[in-house]
Short mmCIF file of C-alpha atoms in Angstrom, two decimals:
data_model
loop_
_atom_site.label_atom_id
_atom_site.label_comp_id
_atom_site.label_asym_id
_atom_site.label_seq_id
_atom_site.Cartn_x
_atom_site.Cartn_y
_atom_site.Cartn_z
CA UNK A 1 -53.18 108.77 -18.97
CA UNK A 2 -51.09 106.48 -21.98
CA UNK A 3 -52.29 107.80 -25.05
CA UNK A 4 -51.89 105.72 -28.26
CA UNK A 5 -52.01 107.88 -31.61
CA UNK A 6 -52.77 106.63 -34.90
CA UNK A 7 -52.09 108.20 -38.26
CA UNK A 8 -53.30 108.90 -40.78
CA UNK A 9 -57.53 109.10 -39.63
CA UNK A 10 -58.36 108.66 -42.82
CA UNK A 11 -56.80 107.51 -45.88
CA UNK A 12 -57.19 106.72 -49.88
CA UNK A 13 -55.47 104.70 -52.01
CA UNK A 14 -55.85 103.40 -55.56
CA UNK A 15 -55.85 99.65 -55.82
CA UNK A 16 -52.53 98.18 -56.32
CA UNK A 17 -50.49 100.91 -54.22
CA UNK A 18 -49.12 100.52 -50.69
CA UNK A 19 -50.37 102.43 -47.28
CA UNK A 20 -48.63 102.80 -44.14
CA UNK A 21 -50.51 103.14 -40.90
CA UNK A 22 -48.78 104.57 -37.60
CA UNK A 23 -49.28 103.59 -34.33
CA UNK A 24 -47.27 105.35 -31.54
CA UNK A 25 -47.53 104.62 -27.96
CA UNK A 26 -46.91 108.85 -27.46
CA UNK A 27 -45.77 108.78 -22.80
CA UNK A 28 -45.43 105.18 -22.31
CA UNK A 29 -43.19 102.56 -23.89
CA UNK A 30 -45.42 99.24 -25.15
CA UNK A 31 -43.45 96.13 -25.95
CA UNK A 32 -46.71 94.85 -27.32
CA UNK A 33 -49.02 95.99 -29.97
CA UNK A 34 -52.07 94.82 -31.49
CA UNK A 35 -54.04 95.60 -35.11
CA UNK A 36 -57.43 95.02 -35.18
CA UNK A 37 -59.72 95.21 -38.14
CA UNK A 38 -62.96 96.21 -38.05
CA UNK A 39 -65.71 95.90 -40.91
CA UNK A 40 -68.96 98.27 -40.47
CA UNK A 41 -71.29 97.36 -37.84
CA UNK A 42 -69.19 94.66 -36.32
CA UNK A 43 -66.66 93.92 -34.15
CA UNK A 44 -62.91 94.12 -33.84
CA UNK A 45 -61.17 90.95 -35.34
CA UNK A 46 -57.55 90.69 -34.46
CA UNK A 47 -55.03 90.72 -37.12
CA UNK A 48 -51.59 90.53 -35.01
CA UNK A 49 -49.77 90.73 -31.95
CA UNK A 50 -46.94 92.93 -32.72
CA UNK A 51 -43.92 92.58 -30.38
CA UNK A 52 -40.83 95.11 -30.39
CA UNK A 53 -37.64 94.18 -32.15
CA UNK A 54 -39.03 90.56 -33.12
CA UNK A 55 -41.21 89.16 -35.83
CA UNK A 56 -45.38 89.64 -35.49
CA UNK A 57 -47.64 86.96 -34.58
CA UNK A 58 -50.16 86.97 -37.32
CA UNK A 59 -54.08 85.33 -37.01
CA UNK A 60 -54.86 82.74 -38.68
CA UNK A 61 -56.15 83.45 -42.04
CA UNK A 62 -54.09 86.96 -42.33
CA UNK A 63 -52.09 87.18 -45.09
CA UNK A 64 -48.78 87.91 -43.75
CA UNK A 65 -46.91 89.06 -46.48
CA UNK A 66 -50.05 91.45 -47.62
CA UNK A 67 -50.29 93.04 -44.06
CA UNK A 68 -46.70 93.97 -43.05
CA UNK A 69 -46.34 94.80 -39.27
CA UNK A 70 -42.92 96.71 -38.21
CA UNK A 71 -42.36 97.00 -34.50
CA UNK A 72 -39.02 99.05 -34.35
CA UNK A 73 -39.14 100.19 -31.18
CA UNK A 74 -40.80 100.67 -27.54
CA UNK A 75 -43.36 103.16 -29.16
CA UNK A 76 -43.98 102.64 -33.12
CA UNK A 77 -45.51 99.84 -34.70
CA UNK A 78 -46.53 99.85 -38.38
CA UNK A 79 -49.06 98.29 -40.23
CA UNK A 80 -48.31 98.30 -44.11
CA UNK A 81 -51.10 96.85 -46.52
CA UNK A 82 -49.60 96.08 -49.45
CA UNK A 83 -50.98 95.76 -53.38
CA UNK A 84 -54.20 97.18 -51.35
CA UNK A 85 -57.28 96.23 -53.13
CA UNK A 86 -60.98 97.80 -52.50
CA UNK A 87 -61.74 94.23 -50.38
CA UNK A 88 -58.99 95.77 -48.03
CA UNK A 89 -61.15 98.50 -47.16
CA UNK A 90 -61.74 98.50 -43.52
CA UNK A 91 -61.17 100.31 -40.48
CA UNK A 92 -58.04 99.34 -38.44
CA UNK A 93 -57.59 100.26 -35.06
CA UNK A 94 -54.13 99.43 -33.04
CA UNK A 95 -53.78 99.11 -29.19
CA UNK A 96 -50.54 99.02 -27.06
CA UNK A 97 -50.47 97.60 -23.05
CA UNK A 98 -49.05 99.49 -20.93
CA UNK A 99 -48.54 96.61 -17.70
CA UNK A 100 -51.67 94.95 -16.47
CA UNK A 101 -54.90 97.48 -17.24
CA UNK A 102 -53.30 99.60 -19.47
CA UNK A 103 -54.55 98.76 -22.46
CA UNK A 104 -55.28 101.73 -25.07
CA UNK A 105 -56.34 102.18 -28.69
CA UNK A 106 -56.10 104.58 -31.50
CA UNK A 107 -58.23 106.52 -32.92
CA UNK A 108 -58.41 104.13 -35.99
CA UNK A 109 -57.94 104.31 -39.26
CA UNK A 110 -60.28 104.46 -42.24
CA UNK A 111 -58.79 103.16 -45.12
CA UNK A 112 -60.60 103.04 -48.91
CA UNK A 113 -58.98 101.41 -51.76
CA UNK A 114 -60.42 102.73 -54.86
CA UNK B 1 -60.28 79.81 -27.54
CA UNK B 2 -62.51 82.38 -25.36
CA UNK B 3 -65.53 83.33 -26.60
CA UNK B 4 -67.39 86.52 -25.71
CA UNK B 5 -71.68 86.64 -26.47
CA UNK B 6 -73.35 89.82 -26.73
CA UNK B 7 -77.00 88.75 -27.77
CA UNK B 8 -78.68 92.12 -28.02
CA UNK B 9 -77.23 93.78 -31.45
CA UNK B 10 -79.59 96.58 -30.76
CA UNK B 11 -81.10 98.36 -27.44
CA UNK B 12 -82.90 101.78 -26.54
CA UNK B 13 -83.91 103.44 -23.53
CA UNK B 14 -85.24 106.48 -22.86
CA UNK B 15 -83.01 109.20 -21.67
CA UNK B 16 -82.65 109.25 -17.12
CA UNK B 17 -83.89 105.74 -17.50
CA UNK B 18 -81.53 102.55 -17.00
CA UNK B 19 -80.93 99.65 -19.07
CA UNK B 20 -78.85 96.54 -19.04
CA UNK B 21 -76.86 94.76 -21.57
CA UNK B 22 -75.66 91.83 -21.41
CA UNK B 23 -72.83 89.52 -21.63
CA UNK B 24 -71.60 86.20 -21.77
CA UNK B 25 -68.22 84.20 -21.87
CA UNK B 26 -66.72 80.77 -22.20
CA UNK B 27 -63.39 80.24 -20.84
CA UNK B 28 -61.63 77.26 -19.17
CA UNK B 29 -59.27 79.25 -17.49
CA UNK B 30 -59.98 80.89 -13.34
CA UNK B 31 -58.19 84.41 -13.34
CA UNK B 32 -58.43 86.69 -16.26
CA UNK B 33 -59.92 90.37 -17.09
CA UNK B 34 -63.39 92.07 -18.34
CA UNK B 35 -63.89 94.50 -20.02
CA UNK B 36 -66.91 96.70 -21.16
CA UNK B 37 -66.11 99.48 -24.01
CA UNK B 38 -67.87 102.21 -25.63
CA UNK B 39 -67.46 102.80 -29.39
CA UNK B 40 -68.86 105.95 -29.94
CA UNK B 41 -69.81 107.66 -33.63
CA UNK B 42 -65.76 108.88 -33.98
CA UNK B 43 -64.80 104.94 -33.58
CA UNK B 44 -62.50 105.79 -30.41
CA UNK B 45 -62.58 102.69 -28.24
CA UNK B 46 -63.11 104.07 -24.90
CA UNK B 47 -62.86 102.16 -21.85
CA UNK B 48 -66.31 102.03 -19.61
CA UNK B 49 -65.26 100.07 -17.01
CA UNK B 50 -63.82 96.35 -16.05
CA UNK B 51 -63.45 94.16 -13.77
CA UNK B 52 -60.87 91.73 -11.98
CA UNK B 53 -62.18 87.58 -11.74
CA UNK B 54 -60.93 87.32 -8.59
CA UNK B 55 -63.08 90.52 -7.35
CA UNK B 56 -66.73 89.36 -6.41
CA UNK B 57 -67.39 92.62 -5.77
CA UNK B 58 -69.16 94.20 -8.89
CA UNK B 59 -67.45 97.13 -10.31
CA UNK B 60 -69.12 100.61 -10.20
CA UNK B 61 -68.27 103.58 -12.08
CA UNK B 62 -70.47 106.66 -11.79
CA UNK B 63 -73.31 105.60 -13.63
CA UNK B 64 -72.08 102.60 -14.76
CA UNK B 65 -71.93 99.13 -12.90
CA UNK B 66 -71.49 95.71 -13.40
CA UNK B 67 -73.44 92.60 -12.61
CA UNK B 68 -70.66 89.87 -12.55
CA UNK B 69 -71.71 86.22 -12.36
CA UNK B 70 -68.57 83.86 -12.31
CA UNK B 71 -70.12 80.49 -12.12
CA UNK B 72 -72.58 81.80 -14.60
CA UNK B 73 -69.83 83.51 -16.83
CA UNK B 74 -71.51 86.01 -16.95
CA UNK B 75 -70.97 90.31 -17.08
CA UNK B 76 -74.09 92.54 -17.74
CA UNK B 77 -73.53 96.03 -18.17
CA UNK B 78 -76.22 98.66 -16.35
CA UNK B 79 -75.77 101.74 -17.26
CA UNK B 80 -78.30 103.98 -15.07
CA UNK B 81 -79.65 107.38 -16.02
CA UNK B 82 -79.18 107.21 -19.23
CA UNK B 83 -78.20 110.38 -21.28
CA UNK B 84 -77.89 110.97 -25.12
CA UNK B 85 -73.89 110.95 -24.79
CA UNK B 86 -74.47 107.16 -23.86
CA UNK B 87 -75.38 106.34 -27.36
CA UNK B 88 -72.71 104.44 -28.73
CA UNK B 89 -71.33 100.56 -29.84
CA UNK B 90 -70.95 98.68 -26.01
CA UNK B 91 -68.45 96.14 -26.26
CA UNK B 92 -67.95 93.66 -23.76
CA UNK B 93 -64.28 91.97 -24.08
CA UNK B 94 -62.02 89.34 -22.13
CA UNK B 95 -58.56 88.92 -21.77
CA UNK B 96 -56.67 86.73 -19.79
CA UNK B 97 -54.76 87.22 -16.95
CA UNK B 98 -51.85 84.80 -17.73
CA UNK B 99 -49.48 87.72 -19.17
CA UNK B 100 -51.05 90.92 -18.98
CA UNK B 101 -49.54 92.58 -20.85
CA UNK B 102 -48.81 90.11 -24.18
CA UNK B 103 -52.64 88.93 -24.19
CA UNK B 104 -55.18 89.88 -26.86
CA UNK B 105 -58.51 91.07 -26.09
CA UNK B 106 -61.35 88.65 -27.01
CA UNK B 107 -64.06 90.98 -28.23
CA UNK B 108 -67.99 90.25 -28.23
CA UNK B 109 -70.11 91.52 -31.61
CA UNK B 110 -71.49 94.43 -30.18
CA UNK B 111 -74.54 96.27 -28.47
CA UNK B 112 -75.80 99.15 -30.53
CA UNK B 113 -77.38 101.43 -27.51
CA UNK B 114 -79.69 103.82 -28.84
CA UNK B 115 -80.83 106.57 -26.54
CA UNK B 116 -84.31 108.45 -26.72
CA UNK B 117 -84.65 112.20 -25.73
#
């Protein structure tokens, strides 16, 4: 079946630095990704609709410029928080759709700003 | 915008026994998807089961079914003979079926299913 992997699992950063997450669509190609964000005990909030080779859609109320999402091609999209600050803490899970069920997600990512 | 209503943060049920959680949507719109997953301890979304609007039959899945109510919106999850690997977050989710494959998921909050050996 598609499989979506996400790197890093787990990640630290001191406030003020920049992390990249990867999300790679690994036997199927996804013209469309999402991010989610997900705070403890609750559920998955949408962040953006990434789409391959053109600008991402962002939700309102995401800070565009602080959540950079790269969608280079068919199967990598990139999530970059930037100036990351300990309120940026969070899990973030991506998902890619593969035609009209296929619809899988990471494993997530646990990031900590310290 | 869709809206998805889980109203049962928390449920338990002792292990070979069934429960039922339960779902609810608002949407103005006649063909679209749902969607329950399972969000185990590792966080891995993993898909349970879903179902097709313009289906009336209820989806099945092993131990898992549906209860899909259309007029009602609503999608109730029964998950029969339960075991302890069923323990997990149960999220029920929507997404329409304008463009498949460009639509977000609309997620509910969440139904925290406790299982008891």
């Amino acid at each position: 079946g598609a499989v979506v992997s996400q790197h890093p699992s787990r990640v630290i950063c001191k406030s003020g630095t920049s992390v990249k997450i990867e999300c790679r669509s690994l036997d199927f190609q996804a013209t469309t990704m999402f991010w989610y964000r997900q705070f403890p005990k609750q559920s998955l909030m949408l962040m953006a609709t990434s789409n391959e080779g053109s600008k991402a859609t962002y939700e309102q109320g995401v800070e565009k410029d602080k959540f950079l999402i790269n969608h280079a091609s068919l199967t990598l999209s990139t999530l970059t928080v930037t100036s990351a600050h300990p309120e940026d803490s969070s899990f973030y899970i991506c998902s890619a759709t593969q035609g009209v069920y296929g619809y899988t997600f990471g494993s997530g990512t646990r990031l900590t700003v310290v | 915008a869709q809206t998805v209503t889980q109203s049962q943060p928390e449920m338990s049920v002792q292990e070979a026994e069934t429960v039922t959680l339960s779902c609810t949507y608002d949407t103005s719109e006649s063909d679209y998807y749902l969607f329950w997953y399972k969000q185990p301890p590792s966080r891995q979304m993993i898909l349970v089961i879903r179902q097709e609007a313009y289906k009336q039959q209820n989806a099945t899945e092993n131990r898992f079914s549906v209860n899909f109510q259309k007029a009602a919106k609503s999608f109730s999850l029964k998950i029969s003979d339960s075991q302890l690997g069923d323990a997990a977050m149960y999220f029920c989710a929507y997404r329409s079926a304008r463009d498949p494959t460009g639509n977000q998921f609309y997620f509910g909050t969440g139904t925290s299913l406790t299982v008891i050996p």
